[in-house]
mmCIF file of C-alpha atoms in Angstrom:
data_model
loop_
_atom_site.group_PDB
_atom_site.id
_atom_site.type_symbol
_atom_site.label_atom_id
_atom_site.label_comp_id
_atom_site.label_asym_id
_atom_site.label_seq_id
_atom_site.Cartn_x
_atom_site.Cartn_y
_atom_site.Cartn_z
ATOM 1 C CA UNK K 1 -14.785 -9.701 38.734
ATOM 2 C CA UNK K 2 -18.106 -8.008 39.818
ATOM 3 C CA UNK K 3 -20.794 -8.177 37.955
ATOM 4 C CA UNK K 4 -20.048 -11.347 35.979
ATOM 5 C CA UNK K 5 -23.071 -13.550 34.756
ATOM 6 C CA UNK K 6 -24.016 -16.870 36.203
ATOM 7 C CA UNK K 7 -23.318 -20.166 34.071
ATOM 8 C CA UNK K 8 -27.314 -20.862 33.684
ATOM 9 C CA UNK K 9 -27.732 -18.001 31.042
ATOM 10 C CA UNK K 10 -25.951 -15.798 28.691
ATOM 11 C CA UNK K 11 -26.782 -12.731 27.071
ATOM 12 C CA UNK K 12 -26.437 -12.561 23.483
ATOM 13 C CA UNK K 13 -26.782 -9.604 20.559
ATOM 14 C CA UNK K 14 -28.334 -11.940 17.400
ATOM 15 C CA UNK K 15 -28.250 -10.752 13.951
ATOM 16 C CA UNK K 16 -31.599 -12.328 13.472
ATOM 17 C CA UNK K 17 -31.846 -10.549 9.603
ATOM 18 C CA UNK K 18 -30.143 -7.875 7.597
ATOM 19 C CA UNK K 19 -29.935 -4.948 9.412
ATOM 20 C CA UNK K 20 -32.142 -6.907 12.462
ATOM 21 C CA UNK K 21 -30.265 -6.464 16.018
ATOM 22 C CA UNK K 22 -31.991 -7.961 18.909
ATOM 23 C CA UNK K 23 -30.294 -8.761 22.749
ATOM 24 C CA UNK K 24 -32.150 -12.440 23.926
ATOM 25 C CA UNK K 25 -30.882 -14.622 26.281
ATOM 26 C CA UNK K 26 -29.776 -18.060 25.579
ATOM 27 C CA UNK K 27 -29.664 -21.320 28.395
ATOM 28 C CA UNK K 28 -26.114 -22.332 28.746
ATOM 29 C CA UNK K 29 -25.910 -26.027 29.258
ATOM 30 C CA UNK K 30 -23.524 -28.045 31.633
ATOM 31 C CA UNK K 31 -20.207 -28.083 30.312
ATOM 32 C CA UNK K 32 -19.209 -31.125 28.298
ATOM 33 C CA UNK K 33 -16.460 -33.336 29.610
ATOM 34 C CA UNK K 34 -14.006 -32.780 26.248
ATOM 35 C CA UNK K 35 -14.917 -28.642 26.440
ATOM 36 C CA UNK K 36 -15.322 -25.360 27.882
ATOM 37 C CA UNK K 37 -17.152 -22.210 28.527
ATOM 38 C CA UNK K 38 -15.198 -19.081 27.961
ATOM 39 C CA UNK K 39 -16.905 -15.706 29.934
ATOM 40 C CA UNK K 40 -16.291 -12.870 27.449
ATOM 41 C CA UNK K 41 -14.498 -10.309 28.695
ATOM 42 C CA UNK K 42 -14.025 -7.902 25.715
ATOM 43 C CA UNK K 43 -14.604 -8.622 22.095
ATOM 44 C CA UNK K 44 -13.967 -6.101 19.096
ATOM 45 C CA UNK K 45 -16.124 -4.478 16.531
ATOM 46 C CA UNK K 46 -14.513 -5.451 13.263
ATOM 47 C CA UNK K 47 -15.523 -4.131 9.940
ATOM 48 C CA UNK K 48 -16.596 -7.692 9.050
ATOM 49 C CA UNK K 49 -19.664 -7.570 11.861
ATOM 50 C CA UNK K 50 -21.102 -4.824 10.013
ATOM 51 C CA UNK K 51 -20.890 -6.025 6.578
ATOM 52 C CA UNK K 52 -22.470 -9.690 7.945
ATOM 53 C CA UNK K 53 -25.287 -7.110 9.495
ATOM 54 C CA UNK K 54 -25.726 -5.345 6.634
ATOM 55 C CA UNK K 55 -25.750 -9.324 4.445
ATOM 56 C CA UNK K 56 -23.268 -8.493 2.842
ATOM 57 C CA UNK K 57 -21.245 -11.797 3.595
ATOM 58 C CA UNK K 58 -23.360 -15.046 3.343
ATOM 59 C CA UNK K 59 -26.944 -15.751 5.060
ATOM 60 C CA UNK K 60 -25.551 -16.973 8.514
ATOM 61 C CA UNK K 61 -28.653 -15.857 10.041
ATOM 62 C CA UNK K 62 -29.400 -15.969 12.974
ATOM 63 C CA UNK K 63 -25.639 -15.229 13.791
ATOM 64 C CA UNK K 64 -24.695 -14.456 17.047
ATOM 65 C CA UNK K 65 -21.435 -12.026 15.891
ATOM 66 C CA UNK K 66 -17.895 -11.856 17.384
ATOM 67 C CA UNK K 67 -15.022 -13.626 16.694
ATOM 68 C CA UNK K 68 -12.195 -11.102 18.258
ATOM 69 C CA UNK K 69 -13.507 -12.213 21.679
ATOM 70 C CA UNK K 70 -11.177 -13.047 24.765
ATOM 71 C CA UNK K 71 -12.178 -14.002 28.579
ATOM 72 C CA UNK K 72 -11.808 -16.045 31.363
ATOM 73 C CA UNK K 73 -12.321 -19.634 31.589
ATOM 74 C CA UNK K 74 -15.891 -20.407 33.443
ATOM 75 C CA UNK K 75 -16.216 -23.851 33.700
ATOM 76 C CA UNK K 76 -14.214 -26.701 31.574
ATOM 77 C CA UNK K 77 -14.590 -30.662 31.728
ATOM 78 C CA UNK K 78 -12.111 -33.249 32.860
ATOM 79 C CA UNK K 79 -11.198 -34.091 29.639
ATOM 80 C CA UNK K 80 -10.439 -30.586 28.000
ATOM 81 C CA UNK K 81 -8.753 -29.435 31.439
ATOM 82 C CA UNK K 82 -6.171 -31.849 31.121
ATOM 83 C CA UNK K 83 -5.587 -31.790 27.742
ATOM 84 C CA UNK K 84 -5.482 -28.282 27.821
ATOM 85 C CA UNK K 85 -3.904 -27.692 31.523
ATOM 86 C CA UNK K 86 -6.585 -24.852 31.876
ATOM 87 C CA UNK K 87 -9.112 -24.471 34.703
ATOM 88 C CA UNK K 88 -11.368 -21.871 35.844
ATOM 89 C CA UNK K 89 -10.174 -18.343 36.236
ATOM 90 C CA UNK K 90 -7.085 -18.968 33.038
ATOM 91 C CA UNK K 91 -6.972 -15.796 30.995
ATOM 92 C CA UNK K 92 -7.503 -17.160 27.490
ATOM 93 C CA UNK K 93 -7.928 -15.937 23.757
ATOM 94 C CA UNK K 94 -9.703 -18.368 21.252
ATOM 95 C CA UNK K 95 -8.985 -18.573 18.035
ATOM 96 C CA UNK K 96 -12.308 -17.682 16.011
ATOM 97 C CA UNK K 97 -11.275 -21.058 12.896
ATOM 98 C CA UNK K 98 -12.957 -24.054 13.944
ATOM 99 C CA UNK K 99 -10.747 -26.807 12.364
ATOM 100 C CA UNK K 100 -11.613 -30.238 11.658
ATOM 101 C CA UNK K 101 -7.593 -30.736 12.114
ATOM 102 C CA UNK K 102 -7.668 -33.457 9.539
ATOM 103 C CA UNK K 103 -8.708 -32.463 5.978
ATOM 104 C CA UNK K 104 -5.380 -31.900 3.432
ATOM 105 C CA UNK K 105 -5.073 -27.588 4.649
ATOM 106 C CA UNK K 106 -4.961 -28.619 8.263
ATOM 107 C CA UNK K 107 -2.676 -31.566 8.030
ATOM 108 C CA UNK K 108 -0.571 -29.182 6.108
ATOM 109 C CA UNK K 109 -0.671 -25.785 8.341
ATOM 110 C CA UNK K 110 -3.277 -24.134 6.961
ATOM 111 C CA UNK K 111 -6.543 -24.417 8.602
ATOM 112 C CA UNK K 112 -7.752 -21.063 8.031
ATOM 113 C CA UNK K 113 -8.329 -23.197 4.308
ATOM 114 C CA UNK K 114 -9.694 -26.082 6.302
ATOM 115 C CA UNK K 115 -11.946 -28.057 3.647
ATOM 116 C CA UNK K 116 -14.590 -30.147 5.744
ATOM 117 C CA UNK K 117 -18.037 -29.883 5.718
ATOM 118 C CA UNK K 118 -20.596 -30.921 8.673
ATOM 119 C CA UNK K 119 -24.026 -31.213 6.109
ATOM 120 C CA UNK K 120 -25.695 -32.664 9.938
ATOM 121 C CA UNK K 121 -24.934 -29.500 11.488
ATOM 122 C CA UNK K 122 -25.821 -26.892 8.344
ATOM 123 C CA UNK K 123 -22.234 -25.984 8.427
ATOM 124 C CA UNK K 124 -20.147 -25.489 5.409
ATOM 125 C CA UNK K 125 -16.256 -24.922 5.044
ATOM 126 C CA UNK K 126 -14.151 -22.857 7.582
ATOM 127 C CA UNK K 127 -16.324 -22.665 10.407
ATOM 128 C CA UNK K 128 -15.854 -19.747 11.813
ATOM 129 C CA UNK K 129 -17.144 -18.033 15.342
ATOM 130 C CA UNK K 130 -19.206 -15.435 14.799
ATOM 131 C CA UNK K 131 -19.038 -15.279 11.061
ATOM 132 C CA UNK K 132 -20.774 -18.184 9.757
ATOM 133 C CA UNK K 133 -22.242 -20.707 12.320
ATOM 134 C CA UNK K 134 -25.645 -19.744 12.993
ATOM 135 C CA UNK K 135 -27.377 -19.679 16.475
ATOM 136 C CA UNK K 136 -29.915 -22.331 15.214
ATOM 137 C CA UNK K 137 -26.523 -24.731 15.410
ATOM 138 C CA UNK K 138 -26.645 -26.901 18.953
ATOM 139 C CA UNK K 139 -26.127 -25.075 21.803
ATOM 140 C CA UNK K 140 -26.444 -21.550 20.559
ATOM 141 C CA UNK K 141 -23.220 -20.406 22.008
ATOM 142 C CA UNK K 142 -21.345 -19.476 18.609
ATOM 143 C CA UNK K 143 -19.752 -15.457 18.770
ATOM 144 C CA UNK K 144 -18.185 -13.233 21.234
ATOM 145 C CA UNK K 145 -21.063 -10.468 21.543
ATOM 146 C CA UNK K 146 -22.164 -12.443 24.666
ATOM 147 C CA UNK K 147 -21.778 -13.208 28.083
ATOM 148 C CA UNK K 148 -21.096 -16.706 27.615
ATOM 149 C CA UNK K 149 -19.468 -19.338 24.487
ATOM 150 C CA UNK K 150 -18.994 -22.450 23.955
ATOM 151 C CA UNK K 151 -15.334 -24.084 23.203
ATOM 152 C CA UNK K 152 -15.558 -27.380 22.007
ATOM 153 C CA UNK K 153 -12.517 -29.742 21.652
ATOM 154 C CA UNK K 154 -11.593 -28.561 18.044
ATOM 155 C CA UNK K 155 -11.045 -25.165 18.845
ATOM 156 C CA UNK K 156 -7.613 -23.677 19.372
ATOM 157 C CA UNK K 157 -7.052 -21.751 22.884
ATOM 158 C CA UNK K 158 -3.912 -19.254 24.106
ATOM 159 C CA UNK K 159 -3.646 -18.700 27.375
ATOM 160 C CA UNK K 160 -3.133 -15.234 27.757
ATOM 161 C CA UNK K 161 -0.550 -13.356 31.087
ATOM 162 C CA UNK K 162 -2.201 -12.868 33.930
ATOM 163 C CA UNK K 163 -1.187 -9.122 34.133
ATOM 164 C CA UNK K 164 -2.100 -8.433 30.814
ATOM 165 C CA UNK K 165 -4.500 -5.565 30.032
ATOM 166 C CA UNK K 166 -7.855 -6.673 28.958
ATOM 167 C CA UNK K 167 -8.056 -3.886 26.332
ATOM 168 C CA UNK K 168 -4.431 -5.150 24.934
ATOM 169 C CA UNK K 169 -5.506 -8.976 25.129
ATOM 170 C CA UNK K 170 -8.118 -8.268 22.848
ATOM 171 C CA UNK K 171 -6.118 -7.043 20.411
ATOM 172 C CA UNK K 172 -5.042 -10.660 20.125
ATOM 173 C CA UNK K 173 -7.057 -11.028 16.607
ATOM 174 C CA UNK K 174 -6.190 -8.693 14.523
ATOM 175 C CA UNK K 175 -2.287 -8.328 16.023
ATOM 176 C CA UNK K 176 -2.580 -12.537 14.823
ATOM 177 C CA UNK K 177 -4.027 -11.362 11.181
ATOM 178 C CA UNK K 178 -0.758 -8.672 11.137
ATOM 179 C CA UNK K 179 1.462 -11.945 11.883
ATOM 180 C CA UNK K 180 0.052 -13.940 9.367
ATOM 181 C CA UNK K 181 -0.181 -11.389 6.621
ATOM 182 C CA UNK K 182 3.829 -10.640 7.701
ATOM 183 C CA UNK K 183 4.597 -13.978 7.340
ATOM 184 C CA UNK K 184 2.947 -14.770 4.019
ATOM 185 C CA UNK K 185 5.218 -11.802 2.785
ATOM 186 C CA UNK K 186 8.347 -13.931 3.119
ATOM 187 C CA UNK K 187 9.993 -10.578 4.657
ATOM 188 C CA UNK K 188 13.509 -10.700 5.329
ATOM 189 C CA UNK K 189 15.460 -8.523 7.979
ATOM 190 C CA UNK K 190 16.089 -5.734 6.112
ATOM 191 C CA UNK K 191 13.877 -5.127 3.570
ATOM 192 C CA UNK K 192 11.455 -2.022 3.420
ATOM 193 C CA UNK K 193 7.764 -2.295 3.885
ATOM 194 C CA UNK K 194 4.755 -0.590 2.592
ATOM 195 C CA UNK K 195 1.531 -0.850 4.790
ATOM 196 C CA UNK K 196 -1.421 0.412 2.770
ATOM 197 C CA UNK K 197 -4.281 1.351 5.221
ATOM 198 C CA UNK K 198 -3.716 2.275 8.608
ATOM 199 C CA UNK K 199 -6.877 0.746 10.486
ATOM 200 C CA UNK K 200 -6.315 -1.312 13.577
ATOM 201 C CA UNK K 201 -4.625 -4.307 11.579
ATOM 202 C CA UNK K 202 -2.748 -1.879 9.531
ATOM 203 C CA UNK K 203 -1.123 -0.355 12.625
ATOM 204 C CA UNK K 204 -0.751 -3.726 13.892
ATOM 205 C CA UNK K 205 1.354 -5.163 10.745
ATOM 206 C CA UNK K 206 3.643 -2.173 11.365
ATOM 207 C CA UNK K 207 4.691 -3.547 14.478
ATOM 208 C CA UNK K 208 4.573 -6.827 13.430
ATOM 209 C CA UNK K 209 6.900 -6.287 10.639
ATOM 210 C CA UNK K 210 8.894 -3.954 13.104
ATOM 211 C CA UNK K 211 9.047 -7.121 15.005
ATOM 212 C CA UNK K 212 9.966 -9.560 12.037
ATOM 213 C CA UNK K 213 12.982 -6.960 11.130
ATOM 214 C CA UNK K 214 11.701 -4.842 8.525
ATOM 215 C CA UNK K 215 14.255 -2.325 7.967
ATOM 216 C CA UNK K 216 11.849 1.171 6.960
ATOM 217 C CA UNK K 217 8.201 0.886 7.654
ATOM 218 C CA UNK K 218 6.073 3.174 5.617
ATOM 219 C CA UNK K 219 2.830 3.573 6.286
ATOM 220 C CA UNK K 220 -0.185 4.755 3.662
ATOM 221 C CA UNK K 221 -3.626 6.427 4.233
ATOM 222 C CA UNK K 222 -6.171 8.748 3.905
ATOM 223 C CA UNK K 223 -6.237 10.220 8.113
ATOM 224 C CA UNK K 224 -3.427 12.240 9.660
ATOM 225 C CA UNK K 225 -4.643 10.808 13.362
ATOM 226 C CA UNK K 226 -4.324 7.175 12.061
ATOM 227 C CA UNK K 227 -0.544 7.836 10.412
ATOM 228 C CA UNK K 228 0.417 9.494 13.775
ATOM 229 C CA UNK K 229 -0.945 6.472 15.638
ATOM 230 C CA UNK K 230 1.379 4.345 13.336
ATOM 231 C CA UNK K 231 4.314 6.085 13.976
ATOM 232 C CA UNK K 232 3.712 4.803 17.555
ATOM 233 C CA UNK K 233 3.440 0.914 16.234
ATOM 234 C CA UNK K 234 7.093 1.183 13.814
ATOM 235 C CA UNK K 235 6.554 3.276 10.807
ATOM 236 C CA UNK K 236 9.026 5.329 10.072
ATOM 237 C CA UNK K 237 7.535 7.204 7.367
ATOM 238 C CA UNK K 238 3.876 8.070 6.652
ATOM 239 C CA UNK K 239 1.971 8.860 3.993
ATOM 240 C CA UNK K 240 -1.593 10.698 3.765
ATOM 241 C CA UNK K 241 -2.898 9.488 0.233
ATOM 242 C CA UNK K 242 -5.005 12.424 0.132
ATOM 243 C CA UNK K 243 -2.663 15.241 -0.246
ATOM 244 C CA UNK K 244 0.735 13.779 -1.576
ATOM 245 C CA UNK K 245 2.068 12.214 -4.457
ATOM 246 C CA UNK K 246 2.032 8.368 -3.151
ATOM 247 C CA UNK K 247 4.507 6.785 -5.426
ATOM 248 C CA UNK K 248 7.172 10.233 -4.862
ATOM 249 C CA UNK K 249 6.977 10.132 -1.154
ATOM 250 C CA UNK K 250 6.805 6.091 -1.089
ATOM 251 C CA UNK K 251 10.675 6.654 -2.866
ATOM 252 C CA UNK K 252 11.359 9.447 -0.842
ATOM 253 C CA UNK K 253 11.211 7.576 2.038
ATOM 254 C CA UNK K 254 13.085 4.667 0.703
ATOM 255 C CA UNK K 255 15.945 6.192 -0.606
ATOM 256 C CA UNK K 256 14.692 6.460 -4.244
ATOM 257 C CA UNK K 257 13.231 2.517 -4.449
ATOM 258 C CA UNK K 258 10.169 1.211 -4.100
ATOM 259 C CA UNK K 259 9.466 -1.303 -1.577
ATOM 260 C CA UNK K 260 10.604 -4.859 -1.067
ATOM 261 C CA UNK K 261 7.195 -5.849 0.333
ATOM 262 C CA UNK K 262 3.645 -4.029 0.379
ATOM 263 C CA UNK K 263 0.820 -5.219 2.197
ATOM 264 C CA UNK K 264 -2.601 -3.968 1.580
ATOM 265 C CA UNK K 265 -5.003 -4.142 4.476
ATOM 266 C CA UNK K 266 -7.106 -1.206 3.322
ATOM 267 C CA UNK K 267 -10.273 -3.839 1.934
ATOM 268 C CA UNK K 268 -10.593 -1.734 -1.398
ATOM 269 C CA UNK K 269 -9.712 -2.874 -4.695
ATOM 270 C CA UNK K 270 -7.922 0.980 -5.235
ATOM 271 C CA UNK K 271 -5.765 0.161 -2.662
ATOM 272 C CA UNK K 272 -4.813 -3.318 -3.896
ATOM 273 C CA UNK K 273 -3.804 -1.885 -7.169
ATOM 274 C CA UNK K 274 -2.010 0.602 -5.266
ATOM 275 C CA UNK K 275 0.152 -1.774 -4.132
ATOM 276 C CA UNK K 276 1.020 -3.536 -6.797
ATOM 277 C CA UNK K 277 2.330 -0.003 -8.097
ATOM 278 C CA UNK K 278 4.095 0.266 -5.349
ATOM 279 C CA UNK K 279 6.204 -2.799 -5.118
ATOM 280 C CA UNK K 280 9.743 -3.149 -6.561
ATOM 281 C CA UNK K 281 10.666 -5.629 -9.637
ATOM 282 C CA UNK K 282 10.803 -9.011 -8.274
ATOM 283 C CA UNK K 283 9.402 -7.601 -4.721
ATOM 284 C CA UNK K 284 6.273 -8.968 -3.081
ATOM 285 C CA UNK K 285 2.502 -7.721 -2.224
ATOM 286 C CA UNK K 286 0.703 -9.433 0.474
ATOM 287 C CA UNK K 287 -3.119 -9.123 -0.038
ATOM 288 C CA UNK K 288 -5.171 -9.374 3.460
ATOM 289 C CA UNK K 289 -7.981 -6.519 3.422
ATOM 290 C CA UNK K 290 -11.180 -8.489 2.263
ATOM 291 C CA UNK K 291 -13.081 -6.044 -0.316
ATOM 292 C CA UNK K 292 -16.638 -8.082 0.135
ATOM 293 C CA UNK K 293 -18.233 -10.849 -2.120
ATOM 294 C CA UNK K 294 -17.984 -10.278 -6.236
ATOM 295 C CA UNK K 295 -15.406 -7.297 -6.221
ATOM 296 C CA UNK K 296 -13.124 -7.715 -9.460
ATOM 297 C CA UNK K 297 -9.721 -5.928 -8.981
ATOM 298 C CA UNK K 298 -8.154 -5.478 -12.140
ATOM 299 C CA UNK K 299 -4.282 -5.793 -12.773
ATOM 300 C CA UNK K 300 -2.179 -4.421 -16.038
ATOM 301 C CA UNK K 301 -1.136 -8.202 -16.422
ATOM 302 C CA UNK K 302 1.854 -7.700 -18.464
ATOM 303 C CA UNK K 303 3.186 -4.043 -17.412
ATOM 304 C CA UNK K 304 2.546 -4.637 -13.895
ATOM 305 C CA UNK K 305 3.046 -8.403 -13.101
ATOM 306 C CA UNK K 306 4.397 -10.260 -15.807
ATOM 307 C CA UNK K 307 7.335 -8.332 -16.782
ATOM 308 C CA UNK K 308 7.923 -7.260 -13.347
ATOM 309 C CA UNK K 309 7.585 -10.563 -11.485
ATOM 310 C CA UNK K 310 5.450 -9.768 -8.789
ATOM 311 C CA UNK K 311 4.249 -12.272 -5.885
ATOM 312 C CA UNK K 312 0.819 -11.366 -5.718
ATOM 313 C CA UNK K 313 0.195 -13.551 -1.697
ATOM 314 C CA UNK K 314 -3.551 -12.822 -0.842
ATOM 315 C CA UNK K 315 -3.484 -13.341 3.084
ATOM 316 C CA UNK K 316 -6.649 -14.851 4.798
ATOM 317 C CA UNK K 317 -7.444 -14.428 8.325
ATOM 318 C CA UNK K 318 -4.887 -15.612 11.422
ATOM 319 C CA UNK K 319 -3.941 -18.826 11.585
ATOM 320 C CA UNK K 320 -0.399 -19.351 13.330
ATOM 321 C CA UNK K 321 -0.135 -15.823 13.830
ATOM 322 C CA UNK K 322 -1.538 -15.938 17.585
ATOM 323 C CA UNK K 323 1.388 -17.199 19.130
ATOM 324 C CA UNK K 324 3.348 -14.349 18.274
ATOM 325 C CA UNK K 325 0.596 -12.098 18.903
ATOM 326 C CA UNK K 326 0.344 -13.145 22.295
ATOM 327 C CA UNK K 327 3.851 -12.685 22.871
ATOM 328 C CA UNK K 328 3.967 -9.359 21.529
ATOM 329 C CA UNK K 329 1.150 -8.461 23.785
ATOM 330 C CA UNK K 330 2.987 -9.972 26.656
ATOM 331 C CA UNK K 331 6.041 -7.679 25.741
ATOM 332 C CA UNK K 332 4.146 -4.533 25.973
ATOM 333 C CA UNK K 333 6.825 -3.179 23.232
ATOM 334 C CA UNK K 334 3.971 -0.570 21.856
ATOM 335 C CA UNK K 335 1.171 1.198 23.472
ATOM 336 C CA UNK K 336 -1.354 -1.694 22.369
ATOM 337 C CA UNK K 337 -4.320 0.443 24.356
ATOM 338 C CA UNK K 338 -4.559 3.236 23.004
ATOM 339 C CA UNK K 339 -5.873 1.842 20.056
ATOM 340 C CA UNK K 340 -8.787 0.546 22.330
ATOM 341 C CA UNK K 341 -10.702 4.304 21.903
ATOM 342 C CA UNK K 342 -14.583 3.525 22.646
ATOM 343 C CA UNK K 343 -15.950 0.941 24.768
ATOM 344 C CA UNK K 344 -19.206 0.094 24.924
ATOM 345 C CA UNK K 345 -22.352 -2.394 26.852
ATOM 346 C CA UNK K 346 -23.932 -5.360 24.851
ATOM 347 C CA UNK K 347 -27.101 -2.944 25.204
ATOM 348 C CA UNK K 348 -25.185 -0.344 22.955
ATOM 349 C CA UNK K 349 -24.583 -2.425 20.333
ATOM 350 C CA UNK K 350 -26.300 -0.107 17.839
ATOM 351 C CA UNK K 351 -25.090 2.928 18.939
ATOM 352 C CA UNK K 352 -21.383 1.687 18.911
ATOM 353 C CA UNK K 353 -22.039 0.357 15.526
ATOM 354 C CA UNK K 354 -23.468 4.289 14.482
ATOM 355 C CA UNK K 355 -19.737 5.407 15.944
ATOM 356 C CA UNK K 356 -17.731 3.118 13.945
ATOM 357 C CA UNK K 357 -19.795 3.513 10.570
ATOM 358 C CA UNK K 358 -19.804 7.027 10.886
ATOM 359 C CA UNK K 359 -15.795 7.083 12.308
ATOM 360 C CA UNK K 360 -17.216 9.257 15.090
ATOM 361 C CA UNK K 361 -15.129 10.825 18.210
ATOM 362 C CA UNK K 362 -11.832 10.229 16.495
ATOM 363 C CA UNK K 363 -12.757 6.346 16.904
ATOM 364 C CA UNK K 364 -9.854 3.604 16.109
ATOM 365 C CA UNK K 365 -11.220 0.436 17.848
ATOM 366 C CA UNK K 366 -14.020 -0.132 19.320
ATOM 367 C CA UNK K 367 -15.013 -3.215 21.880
ATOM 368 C CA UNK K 368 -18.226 -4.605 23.344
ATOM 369 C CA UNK K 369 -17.460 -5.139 27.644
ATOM 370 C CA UNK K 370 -19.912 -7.649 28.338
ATOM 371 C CA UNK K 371 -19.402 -7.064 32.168
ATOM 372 C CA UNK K 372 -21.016 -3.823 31.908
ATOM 373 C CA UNK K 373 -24.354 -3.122 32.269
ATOM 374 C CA UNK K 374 -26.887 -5.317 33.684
ATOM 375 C CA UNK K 375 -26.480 -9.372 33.561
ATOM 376 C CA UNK K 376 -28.211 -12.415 33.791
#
């Protein structure tokens, strides 16, 4: 590919305070005989890079941000080449958990709860890439807005087709978060589904519950663009929240029920009450849109859950749900890249991030191409 970096430095956009963007370069060191070095190809702008700008998750800083990143394998030791049957040139998608693969959560599945701590490294639980390891953590090489980063022997690789479109592949993330959400939602072929805000992951679980065998799809939110742009990714019916009567069209479209399952990607607690309004007795509501640190939602305990038995399932990031993901990709079953709608240098960082704050040019998704512009 032209243009692609050397292995002796990397670019790197650093979060070095709230609302502080700067581009440095970091030294890549010699690959380690149990790991790799990924070359970023494309990684997405996620609402979650601009809340951790904006300290509104944590103090990670310095963070290096990314963790929807996918790329080609630069260099990889002996060790992790075998184990992995990788070499330079593979197509790969990393998953952004960093599991310890041993604590209670892993051993049982769940390693998006994965309990250890590494006090030597300043690390606390769930490491994730380019969320909450900082840059000061040995070598640097921790999130996706780069040229270059570092996959150690814990972290969890896909390979990805060799024909596959860069701007599907890295749709790899969220498409995995859609999975996982689907799958905490127990959903059954058949049963209807509610999918309350129709960002990129809210498009996404359409067609991964389109995949899983929902039987109607319906899709809620506040854009007319976005609900068209579901209809291409398995809704059947949409819904703008704006202008209609959500519960009336919600049974409209569902023959005069509410829905089996309802999952709530929207990241507002009006939206998660929503869809606990919007489920049927006995029927299930997956939570999975993150509303930001201390944000009570508040529940009509009795009239609401209790006396209608409602599975409340909150639904936390992606793990197990790449496999599927990548398949899905693979399939090209739905037109994965047209949700890809700005692209943009590692030197436009802030201006892509003015686009997606300000939802600008009819923006969906927008990714950082670290092969553009001028390299190390």
């Amino acid at each position: 590919m032209p243009g692609l970096p050397t292995l002796t430095s990397s670019r790197q956009v650093v979060f070095e305070a709230p609302d502080e963007i700067a581009l440095v370069h970091q030294p890549v060191p010699p690959v380690g005989i149990d790991d790799l070095l990924l070359r970023v190809v494309r990684v997405g702008i996620c609402a979650t890079d601009l809340h951790l700008l904006a300290g509104h998750i944590g103090d990670p800083f310095p963070l290096v941000p990314g963790h929807e990143f996918v790329g080609e394998v630069a260099a990889i030791g002996a060790d992790a080449a075998r184990r992995r049957g990788l070499e330079p040139g593979d197509r790969i998608a990393v998953e952004m958990l960093l599991p310890c693969r041993s604590c209670g959560r892993c051993r049982e599945g769940r390693y998006n709860l994965c309990e250890a701590d590494d006090p030597a490294a300043g690390l606390g639980r769930g490491r994730q890439y380019g969320v909450n390891i900082p840059r000061t953590v040995e070598p640097g090489l921790w999130g996706g807005y780069a040229d270059m980063l570092l996959v150690p022997a814990e972290a969890i690789t896909h390979r990805l087709p060799a024909t596959l479109p860069w701007d599907d592949a890295v749709l790899v993330e969220p498409l995995a978060v859609a999975f996982r959400a689907v799958h905490r939602s127990r959903l059954a072929p058949g049963e209807t589904v509610v999918v309350i805000g129709p960002g990129p992951v809210g498009i996404l679980t359409a067609a991964a519950a389109r995949s899983a065998g929902a039987g109607r799809i319906v899709v809620i939110g506040t854009r007319d663009e976005r609900l068209a742009l579901a209809r291409l990714f398995g809704a059947d019916s949409v819904v703008n929240s704006r202008s209609e009567d959500v519960e009336a069209a919600v049974r409209a479209a569902l023959g005069g029920r509410l829905a089996d399952v309802v999952v709530e990607i929207a990241g507002v607690p009006e939206a998660q009450q929503q869809a606990v309004a919007l489920a049927r007795r006995g029927g299930r509501v997956v939570l999975a849109g993150a509303c930001g640190a201390g944000v009570p939602v508040t529940f009509l305990a009795d009239e609401q859950l209790l006396t209608r038995e409602i599975d409340v399932l909150p639904s936390f990031l992606s793990a197990g749900g790449f496999e599927p993901a990548v398949a899905m990709l693979g399939r090209g079953e739905f037109p994965f890249s047209s949700l890809v709608t700005h692209r943009f240098a590692l030197e436009e960082v802030a201006e892509a991030y003015r686009v997606v704050a300000s939802r600008d040019g009819g923006v969906v998704k927008a990714v950082l191409d670290p092969t553009r512009g001028d390299v190390v």
